[in-house]
Short mmCIF file of C-alpha atoms and ligand atoms in Angstrom, two decimals:
data_model
loop_
_atom_site.label_atom_id
_atom_site.label_comp_id
_atom_site.label_asym_id
_atom_site.label_seq_id
_atom_site.Cartn_x
_atom_site.Cartn_y
_atom_site.Cartn_z
CA MET A 1 0.00 0.00 0.00
CA ALA A 2 1.47 3.37 -1.00
CA GLU A 3 1.55 6.07 1.64
CA SER A 4 -0.47 9.18 0.91
CA ILE A 5 -1.57 12.49 2.31
CA GLU A 6 -4.88 14.16 1.54
CA VAL A 7 -5.01 17.86 2.39
CA TYR A 8 -8.44 19.42 2.95
CA TYR A 9 -8.11 23.18 2.71
CA ASP A 10 -9.86 26.48 2.19
CA VAL A 11 -7.92 29.51 0.94
CA VAL A 12 -9.49 31.58 3.72
CA SER A 13 -7.14 29.79 6.12
CA PRO A 14 -3.50 30.91 6.47
CA TYR A 15 -2.67 27.72 8.40
CA SER A 16 -4.00 25.72 5.44
CA TRP A 17 -1.55 27.55 3.19
CA LEU A 18 1.34 26.47 5.42
CA ALA A 19 0.14 22.84 5.34
CA PHE A 20 -0.45 22.94 1.58
CA GLU A 21 3.07 24.22 0.82
CA MET A 22 4.64 21.69 3.21
CA ALA A 23 2.63 18.85 1.64
CA CYS A 24 3.86 19.92 -1.81
CA ARG A 25 7.47 19.97 -0.54
CA LEU A 26 7.09 16.59 1.18
CA ARG A 27 5.62 15.06 -1.98
CA GLU A 28 9.08 15.58 -3.43
CA ALA A 29 11.16 14.81 -0.34
CA TRP A 30 9.24 11.69 0.72
CA ARG A 31 8.04 10.66 -2.76
CA ILE A 32 4.50 10.16 -1.52
CA SER A 33 1.17 10.83 -3.15
CA VAL A 34 -0.46 14.13 -2.16
CA LYS A 35 -4.10 14.70 -2.99
CA LEU A 36 -5.42 18.24 -2.74
CA LYS A 37 -9.02 18.40 -1.54
CA PRO A 38 -10.53 21.91 -1.66
CA PHE A 39 -13.36 22.12 0.90
CA PHE A 40 -15.45 24.82 2.55
CA LEU A 41 -14.29 25.70 6.04
CA GLY A 42 -17.52 27.59 6.82
CA GLY A 43 -19.44 24.30 6.36
CA VAL A 44 -17.00 22.44 8.62
CA MET A 45 -17.33 25.10 11.33
CA LYS A 46 -21.12 24.93 11.16
CA ALA A 47 -21.32 21.12 11.21
CA SER A 48 -18.83 20.79 14.10
CA GLY A 49 -20.23 23.68 16.14
CA ASN A 50 -16.78 25.30 16.07
CA LYS A 51 -15.76 28.93 15.46
CA PRO A 52 -12.68 30.53 13.85
CA PRO A 53 -10.01 30.91 16.58
CA ALA A 54 -10.09 34.73 16.53
CA LEU A 55 -13.82 34.62 17.33
CA VAL A 56 -13.42 32.14 20.19
CA SER A 57 -11.44 34.55 22.35
CA PRO A 58 -10.19 38.11 21.76
CA THR A 59 -6.94 37.21 23.55
CA LYS A 60 -6.41 34.34 21.10
CA GLY A 61 -7.27 36.70 18.23
CA MET A 62 -4.55 39.10 19.41
CA HIS A 63 -1.93 36.34 19.50
CA LEU A 64 -2.72 34.92 16.05
CA PRO A 65 -0.84 37.51 13.91
CA THR A 66 2.32 36.84 15.98
CA ASP A 67 1.93 33.07 15.64
CA ILE A 68 1.28 33.30 11.90
CA ALA A 69 4.22 35.69 11.32
CA ARG A 70 6.61 33.28 13.07
CA LEU A 71 5.34 30.28 11.13
CA ALA A 72 5.45 32.20 7.84
CA LYS A 73 9.12 33.03 8.46
CA PHE A 74 9.95 29.45 9.51
CA TYR A 75 8.35 27.91 6.40
CA GLY A 76 9.35 30.74 4.04
CA ILE A 77 5.77 31.59 3.06
CA PRO A 78 5.02 35.27 2.41
CA ILE A 79 2.01 35.91 4.64
CA ASN A 80 1.51 39.62 5.02
CA HIS A 81 -2.07 40.33 6.01
CA ASN A 82 -3.99 43.47 5.28
CA PRO A 83 -6.06 43.25 8.49
CA GLU A 84 -9.05 45.17 7.12
CA ASN A 85 -9.27 43.07 3.95
CA PHE A 86 -8.66 39.85 5.92
CA VAL A 87 -11.53 40.52 8.33
CA ARG A 88 -13.90 41.63 5.55
CA VAL A 89 -13.23 38.58 3.34
CA ALA A 90 -12.80 35.94 6.05
CA PHE A 91 -15.62 36.94 8.38
CA SER A 92 -18.06 38.87 6.26
CA LYS A 93 -17.90 38.06 2.52
CA GLY A 94 -16.51 34.52 2.72
CA THR A 95 -14.55 32.32 0.33
CA LEU A 96 -17.35 30.14 -1.02
CA GLY A 97 -17.00 31.69 -4.51
CA ALA A 98 -13.22 31.19 -4.57
CA MET A 99 -13.53 27.59 -3.33
CA ARG A 100 -16.21 26.85 -5.94
CA PHE A 101 -13.91 28.28 -8.61
CA ILE A 102 -10.99 26.08 -7.44
CA THR A 103 -13.38 23.10 -7.46
CA ALA A 104 -14.58 23.88 -11.00
CA VAL A 105 -10.95 24.03 -12.18
CA ASP A 106 -10.11 20.85 -10.23
CA LEU A 107 -12.92 19.06 -12.08
CA CYS A 108 -11.87 20.19 -15.54
CA CYS A 109 -8.07 20.51 -15.25
CA PRO A 110 -6.77 19.10 -11.95
CA GLU A 111 -3.17 19.76 -12.97
CA LYS A 112 -3.93 23.49 -12.38
CA THR A 113 -5.44 23.08 -8.89
CA GLU A 114 -2.17 23.44 -7.00
CA GLU A 115 -0.93 26.61 -8.69
CA LEU A 116 -4.39 28.20 -8.75
CA SER A 117 -4.82 27.61 -5.00
CA ARG A 118 -1.33 29.03 -4.37
CA GLN A 119 -2.09 32.15 -6.45
CA LEU A 120 -5.36 32.72 -4.58
CA TRP A 121 -3.53 32.45 -1.24
CA ILE A 122 -0.90 34.91 -2.52
CA ALA A 123 -3.61 37.34 -3.69
CA PHE A 124 -5.45 37.20 -0.36
CA HIS A 125 -2.78 36.57 2.28
CA SER A 126 0.28 38.27 0.69
CA GLN A 127 -1.20 41.05 -1.42
CA GLY A 128 -4.33 41.91 0.57
CA LYS A 129 -6.66 41.44 -2.41
CA ASP A 130 -10.37 40.75 -2.22
CA ILE A 131 -10.69 37.19 -3.57
CA THR A 132 -14.47 37.42 -3.54
CA GLU A 133 -14.19 39.54 -6.72
CA ASP A 134 -14.32 37.66 -10.05
CA SER A 135 -11.64 40.01 -11.43
CA VAL A 136 -9.22 39.02 -8.63
CA ILE A 137 -10.02 35.31 -9.06
CA SER A 138 -9.44 35.65 -12.82
CA GLU A 139 -6.11 37.42 -12.29
CA ALA A 140 -4.94 34.62 -9.94
CA ALA A 141 -6.09 32.02 -12.47
CA ARG A 142 -4.18 33.76 -15.26
CA LYS A 143 -1.02 33.73 -13.10
CA ALA A 144 -1.62 30.00 -12.55
CA GLY A 145 -1.50 29.51 -16.32
CA LEU A 146 -5.21 29.16 -17.14
CA THR A 147 -6.31 30.52 -20.49
CA ASP A 148 -8.96 33.26 -20.71
CA LYS A 149 -11.37 30.72 -22.21
CA CYS A 150 -10.80 28.26 -19.38
CA ILE A 151 -11.25 31.04 -16.79
CA GLU A 152 -14.53 32.15 -18.34
CA GLU A 153 -15.82 28.56 -18.48
CA SER A 154 -14.68 27.82 -14.92
CA LEU A 155 -16.40 30.96 -13.60
CA ALA A 156 -19.63 29.73 -15.23
CA ASP A 157 -19.03 26.14 -14.02
CA SER A 158 -18.38 27.35 -10.49
CA ARG A 159 -22.11 28.14 -10.30
CA SER A 160 -23.15 24.67 -11.55
CA ALA A 161 -24.71 21.90 -9.45
CA THR A 162 -21.84 19.53 -10.32
CA THR A 163 -19.26 21.91 -8.86
CA LYS A 164 -21.34 22.78 -5.79
CA ASN A 165 -21.96 19.06 -5.12
CA ARG A 166 -18.25 18.22 -5.37
CA LEU A 167 -17.34 20.98 -2.89
CA VAL A 168 -20.08 19.71 -0.57
CA SER A 169 -18.83 16.15 -0.99
CA TYR A 170 -15.19 16.94 0.01
CA THR A 171 -16.52 19.06 2.91
CA GLN A 172 -18.81 16.22 4.02
CA GLU A 173 -16.00 13.69 3.69
CA ALA A 174 -13.84 15.76 6.05
CA ILE A 175 -16.73 16.28 8.49
CA GLU A 176 -17.38 12.53 8.56
CA GLY A 177 -13.68 12.03 9.30
CA GLY A 178 -14.05 14.30 12.35
CA ALA A 179 -12.94 17.68 10.94
CA PHE A 180 -13.59 20.80 13.03
CA GLY A 181 -11.18 23.19 11.29
CA ALA A 182 -8.46 23.55 8.68
CA PRO A 183 -6.09 22.29 7.52
CA TRP A 184 -7.52 18.79 7.94
CA ILE A 185 -5.12 16.10 6.80
CA ALA A 186 -5.83 12.42 6.15
CA VAL A 187 -2.64 10.37 6.33
CA THR A 188 -2.67 6.82 4.94
CA ASP A 189 0.20 4.75 6.26
CA ARG A 190 2.02 1.79 4.69
CA SER A 191 -0.52 -0.69 6.01
CA GLY A 192 -3.42 1.28 4.53
CA LYS A 193 -4.60 2.68 7.86
CA LYS A 194 -5.94 6.24 7.75
CA HIS A 195 -5.04 8.76 10.45
CA MET A 196 -6.83 12.11 10.74
CA VAL A 197 -4.66 15.09 11.67
CA PHE A 198 -5.60 18.72 12.43
CA GLY A 199 -3.17 21.55 11.81
CA SER A 200 -0.13 22.64 9.86
CA ASP A 201 2.07 21.98 12.88
CA ARG A 202 1.97 18.18 13.04
CA TRP A 203 4.62 17.19 10.49
CA GLU A 204 6.82 15.37 13.01
CA ILE A 205 3.79 13.27 13.93
CA ILE A 206 2.88 12.66 10.28
CA ALA A 207 6.49 11.62 9.64
CA ASP A 208 6.22 9.17 12.52
CA LEU A 209 2.92 7.76 11.22
CA LEU A 210 4.53 7.22 7.82
CA GLY A 211 7.80 5.84 9.17
CA LYS A 212 9.77 8.75 7.66
CA ASP A 213 12.28 11.23 9.01
CA TYR A 214 10.98 14.75 9.59
CA PRO A 215 13.12 16.89 7.28
CA GLY A 216 12.39 20.39 8.65
CA PRO A 217 10.65 23.14 6.66
CA LEU A 218 12.34 22.25 3.33
CA ARG A 219 12.54 25.91 2.30
CA HIS A 220 14.78 24.95 -0.64
CA LEU A 221 11.83 23.07 -2.20
CA SER A 222 9.57 26.14 -2.07
CA LYS A 223 7.45 26.81 -5.15
CA LEU A 224 6.84 30.42 -4.19
N1 GSH B 301 -2.32 24.84 15.45
C1 GSH B 301 -2.90 24.82 14.15
C2 GSH B 301 -3.99 25.86 14.11
C3 GSH B 301 -4.79 25.83 12.83
C4 GSH B 301 -5.97 26.78 12.89
O1 GSH B 301 -6.13 27.58 13.82
N2 GSH B 301 -6.82 26.72 11.88
C5 GSH B 301 -8.03 27.50 11.87
C6 GSH B 301 -8.37 27.95 10.46
S1 GSH B 301 -7.15 29.11 9.85
C7 GSH B 301 -9.14 26.61 12.39
O2 GSH B 301 -9.87 26.01 11.65
N3 GSH B 301 -9.21 26.51 13.71
C8 GSH B 301 -10.15 25.68 14.39
C9 GSH B 301 -9.74 25.46 15.82
O3 GSH B 301 -8.64 25.89 16.20
O4 GSH B 301 -10.52 24.86 16.54
C10 GSH B 301 -1.82 25.09 13.10
O5 GSH B 301 -0.71 25.55 13.46
O6 GSH B 301 -2.04 24.82 11.92
#
């Protein structure tokens, strides 16, 4: 049985970005299969009765920028929040449209999912852009190498029942596995056993589950 990692993520989540980049680096370092599974964190929060950490406690909310800045430096990931834009998009407008767009692209050209997700994280978490706007989504898609025709079709497809159902199905899959936040990571070990992991800060444990050595942040394998 080949070892694999499935990463459930939403581009609203900076911690998901850290996990996503590490999973991409480990795919190379560990030569394991990595499956990207775009889901909707809002649906996970609702189903699990959880809340985003900053809304659980103001003290926690005050600590988060410090925690994220340290992790961003450690992993070499350029998180540089525009607080106003972050709050507006994350807590008011939401990333359902962006996640539906990623899902539409994943259904038609899965080879673009990784770079598109990365570009949407960059737009939102590095450049302070409003990824609820079609123009911003299109710009990220263009940077990820999608053609104008493909972008136009994916924007239309992102409103289709097929796309919505697929996003719901990955979200449901994670919820059934016990998800209460993001990143949610399903690790399948050599024997075929699946282990559910929460967080971008569990790589030593994932290495142990897979019988691998933890190689550190692997900044030299960055795709940024
Ligand atoms: N310790 C985790 C924290 C991850 C985290 O806070 N994720 C947020 C989304 S950005 C979440 O879903 N939190 C739910 C919770 O903490 O219960 C990490 O370093 O990755």
